[in-house]
């Protein structure tokens, strides 16, 4: 059975803090994705990775970085959290251009 | 700019009716199409994928694809209150963005008991 897990369901951080969001998949998928979802704006792609140590910017990469040291793990890093990064963060994985499977999401609040 | 468009709704239907959700997309070379369901506060879950023109049925759900008209739809037969959710259409446009899906903003469906 497909499984994508994320490190936290809810997270509260302060402005300026460095924030790490982790995602792990157990399906041996090559591709992993980080999205944020905001009311009225839909799902927006932040970064994706198509192989270990490989990454590409999505539509809104500013203020974020990523790390993929192992195939099963993809981390999203907020270098200096700001209030406009308060959002729902969703991780997904896929093989090729096929279905993306989503984790449960992390609701991040930056105060 | 590749785009996927959906009516935000809400689409309100009575229990037992057919709900019809529509999605249009901007590029004719699009290769694969997906419908996801998202309950409030939860993550999207796949309902159906469709890759070629025509209809694809899975239980109460039917996806319909018309590439010439750049249109994909989802029909839900015998709608239940538990079907009340936001339905996201996603398109893989292929080419240089072969791994990526572009998501519509979703249609909220409300099934009235």
Coordinates of C-alpha atoms in Angstrom, one line a residue:
Chain A
X1 CA 0.0 0.0 0.0
X2 CA 1.2 3.5 -0.9
X3 CA 2.5 5.5 2.0
X4 CA 3.8 9.0 2.2
X5 CA 4.4 10.4 5.7
X6 CA 5.2 13.9 6.9
X7 CA 7.0 14.7 10.1
X8 CA 4.4 16.9 11.7
X9 CA 0.7 17.5 11.3
X10 CA 0.8 20.9 13.0
X11 CA 3.7 23.2 13.6
X12 CA 3.9 26.6 15.1
X13 CA 7.1 28.7 14.6
X14 CA 8.2 32.2 15.1
X15 CA 9.3 34.7 12.5
X16 CA 12.9 34.3 11.6
X17 CA 13.2 30.7 12.7
X18 CA 14.7 28.0 10.5
X19 CA 12.0 25.4 9.8
X20 CA 12.5 21.8 8.5
X21 CA 9.6 19.8 7.1
X22 CA 10.3 16.2 6.3
X23 CA 8.6 13.8 4.0
X24 CA 9.2 10.1 3.6
X25 CA 7.8 7.7 1.1
X26 CA 8.1 3.9 1.1
X27 CA 7.2 3.2 -2.5
X28 CA 10.7 3.6 -4.1
X29 CA 9.4 6.5 -6.2
X30 CA 11.9 8.6 -8.1
X31 CA 10.0 11.8 -8.0
X32 CA 9.0 13.8 -4.9
X33 CA 7.3 17.2 -4.6
X34 CA 6.5 19.9 -2.2
X35 CA 3.4 22.0 -2.5
X36 CA 1.7 24.7 -0.5
X37 CA -2.0 25.1 -0.5
X38 CA -3.8 28.3 0.4
X39 CA -7.5 29.2 0.2
X40 CA -8.4 30.5 -3.2
X41 CA -4.9 29.8 -4.6
X42 CA -5.0 26.1 -4.9
X43 CA -2.0 23.8 -4.9
X44 CA 1.3 25.6 -5.8
X45 CA 4.5 23.7 -6.5
X46 CA 7.5 24.9 -4.5
X47 CA 10.2 22.4 -5.5
X48 CA 10.4 18.9 -6.9
X49 CA 13.1 16.3 -7.1
X50 CA 13.5 13.6 -9.8
X51 CA 16.4 11.8 -8.2
X52 CA 18.7 11.8 -5.2
X53 CA 20.5 15.1 -4.9
X54 CA 18.5 16.4 -8.0
X55 CA 16.0 19.2 -7.6
X56 CA 14.2 21.7 -9.7
X57 CA 12.4 24.9 -8.7
X58 CA 8.6 24.9 -9.0
X59 CA 6.4 28.0 -9.3
X60 CA 7.1 29.6 -5.9
X61 CA 10.6 28.6 -4.7
X62 CA 11.5 32.0 -3.1
X63 CA 12.2 31.6 0.6
X64 CA 12.5 27.8 0.5
X65 CA 15.2 25.3 -0.2
X66 CA 15.1 21.5 -0.3
X67 CA 17.3 18.5 0.3
X68 CA 17.2 15.0 -1.0
X69 CA 20.1 12.9 0.3
X70 CA 18.2 9.6 0.1
X71 CA 15.6 8.4 -2.3
X72 CA 12.9 8.0 0.2
X73 CA 13.3 11.3 2.0
X74 CA 12.7 14.9 0.8
X75 CA 13.0 17.8 3.1
X76 CA 11.7 21.3 2.7
X77 CA 13.6 24.1 4.5
X78 CA 12.3 27.6 5.3
X79 CA 15.6 29.4 5.9
X80 CA 14.0 32.3 7.8
X81 CA 10.3 31.8 8.4
X82 CA 7.9 34.7 7.7
X83 CA 4.2 35.1 8.4
X84 CA 3.4 34.9 4.7
X85 CA 4.7 31.3 4.8
X86 CA 1.8 30.3 7.1
X87 CA 0.1 27.6 5.0
X88 CA -0.7 23.9 4.5
X89 CA 2.4 22.1 3.1
X90 CA 1.8 18.9 1.2
X91 CA 4.4 16.4 0.1
X92 CA 3.8 14.0 -2.8
X93 CA 5.7 11.3 -4.7
X94 CA 5.3 9.6 -8.1
X95 CA 6.9 7.3 -10.6
X96 CA 7.4 9.2 -13.9
X97 CA 4.5 11.3 -15.0
X98 CA 2.0 9.0 -13.3
X99 CA -0.2 9.5 -10.2
X100 CA 1.1 11.6 -7.4
X101 CA 0.4 10.3 -3.9
X102 CA 0.1 12.8 -1.1
X103 CA 1.2 12.8 2.5
X104 CA -1.2 14.0 5.2
X105 CA 0.1 17.5 5.1
X106 CA 1.7 19.9 7.7
X107 CA -0.3 22.9 8.8
X108 CA 2.4 25.5 9.5
X109 CA 1.7 28.7 11.4
X110 CA 4.4 31.4 11.6
X111 CA 3.8 33.9 14.4
Chain B
X1 CA 1.4 29.5 -19.3
X2 CA -0.2 26.1 -18.8
X3 CA -3.5 26.4 -17.0
X4 CA -6.2 24.1 -15.6
X5 CA -9.5 25.7 -14.9
X6 CA -12.4 24.6 -12.7
X7 CA -15.5 26.3 -11.5
X8 CA -15.0 26.9 -7.7
X9 CA -18.7 26.1 -6.9
X10 CA -20.2 25.1 -4.6
X11 CA -22.0 22.6 -6.7
X12 CA -25.0 21.5 -4.7
X13 CA -26.9 18.3 -5.6
X14 CA -29.5 16.2 -3.7
X15 CA -28.6 12.8 -2.4
X16 CA -28.9 10.2 -5.1
X17 CA -28.4 12.6 -8.0
X18 CA -25.6 12.7 -10.5
X19 CA -22.9 15.3 -9.8
X20 CA -21.0 16.6 -12.9
X21 CA -17.7 18.3 -12.4
X22 CA -15.9 19.9 -15.2
X23 CA -12.3 20.9 -16.0
X24 CA -10.7 22.6 -19.0
X25 CA -7.0 22.9 -19.7
X26 CA -4.9 25.0 -22.0
X27 CA -2.6 22.7 -24.0
X28 CA -3.6 20.1 -26.5
X29 CA -0.4 18.0 -26.0
X30 CA -1.4 17.2 -22.5
X31 CA -0.9 13.5 -21.7
X32 CA -2.5 12.4 -18.5
X33 CA -5.4 13.6 -16.4
X34 CA -6.3 13.0 -12.8
X35 CA -9.2 13.6 -10.4
X36 CA -8.5 14.0 -6.7
X37 CA -10.9 14.4 -3.8
X38 CA -9.9 16.5 -0.9
X39 CA -11.9 16.6 2.3
X40 CA -11.6 19.8 4.4
X41 CA -8.3 19.8 6.4
X42 CA -7.1 16.6 4.6
X43 CA -4.7 15.9 1.8
X44 CA -5.8 15.1 -1.8
X45 CA -6.5 11.4 -2.6
X46 CA -6.7 10.0 -6.1
X47 CA -10.1 9.0 -7.4
X48 CA -9.3 8.4 -11.1
X49 CA -6.8 8.8 -13.8
X50 CA -7.5 8.9 -17.5
X51 CA -5.1 8.9 -20.4
X52 CA -7.1 8.5 -23.6
X53 CA -10.3 10.0 -25.1
X54 CA -13.6 8.6 -24.0
X55 CA -15.1 7.4 -20.8
X56 CA -13.5 5.5 -17.9
X57 CA -15.7 4.0 -15.2
X58 CA -14.9 3.0 -11.7
X59 CA -17.8 2.2 -9.4
X60 CA -20.0 5.3 -9.1
X61 CA -17.3 7.5 -10.8
X62 CA -16.9 8.1 -14.5
X63 CA -14.2 10.2 -16.0
X64 CA -14.7 11.6 -19.5
X65 CA -11.9 13.0 -21.6
X66 CA -12.2 15.0 -24.8
X67 CA -8.7 16.1 -26.0
X68 CA -10.0 18.0 -29.0
X69 CA -12.1 20.2 -26.8
X70 CA -9.5 20.2 -24.0
X71 CA -12.0 19.1 -21.5
X72 CA -12.2 16.5 -18.8
X73 CA -15.1 15.8 -16.5
X74 CA -16.0 13.6 -13.5
X75 CA -19.5 12.2 -13.0
X76 CA -20.5 10.9 -9.7
X77 CA -23.6 8.7 -9.8
X78 CA -25.9 8.2 -6.8
X79 CA -24.2 11.0 -4.9
X80 CA -23.9 10.5 -1.2
X81 CA -23.4 13.1 1.6
X82 CA -19.9 11.5 2.1
X83 CA -19.0 12.7 -1.4
X84 CA -19.2 16.3 -0.2
X85 CA -15.6 17.5 -0.7
X86 CA -13.5 19.6 -3.0
X87 CA -12.6 17.9 -6.3
X88 CA -9.2 18.8 -7.9
X89 CA -8.5 18.3 -11.6
X90 CA -4.8 17.8 -12.4
X91 CA -3.1 17.6 -15.8
X92 CA 0.3 16.4 -16.9
X93 CA 1.3 18.6 -19.8
X94 CA 4.3 16.4 -20.8
X95 CA 7.2 17.9 -22.7
X96 CA 9.7 19.8 -20.5
X97 CA 7.5 19.5 -17.4
X98 CA 7.0 15.8 -17.7
X99 CA 7.1 15.1 -14.0
X100 CA 4.8 17.9 -12.9
X101 CA 1.1 18.1 -12.5
X102 CA -0.8 21.3 -12.8
X103 CA -3.8 21.5 -10.5
X104 CA -7.0 23.4 -10.9
X105 CA -8.2 25.3 -7.9
X106 CA -10.9 22.8 -7.3
X107 CA -14.7 22.5 -7.3
X108 CA -16.5 22.2 -4.0
X109 CA -19.3 19.7 -4.1
X110 CA -22.1 19.7 -1.5
X111 CA -24.5 16.7 -1.5
X112 CA -27.7 17.5 0.4
X113 CA -29.3 14.7 2.4

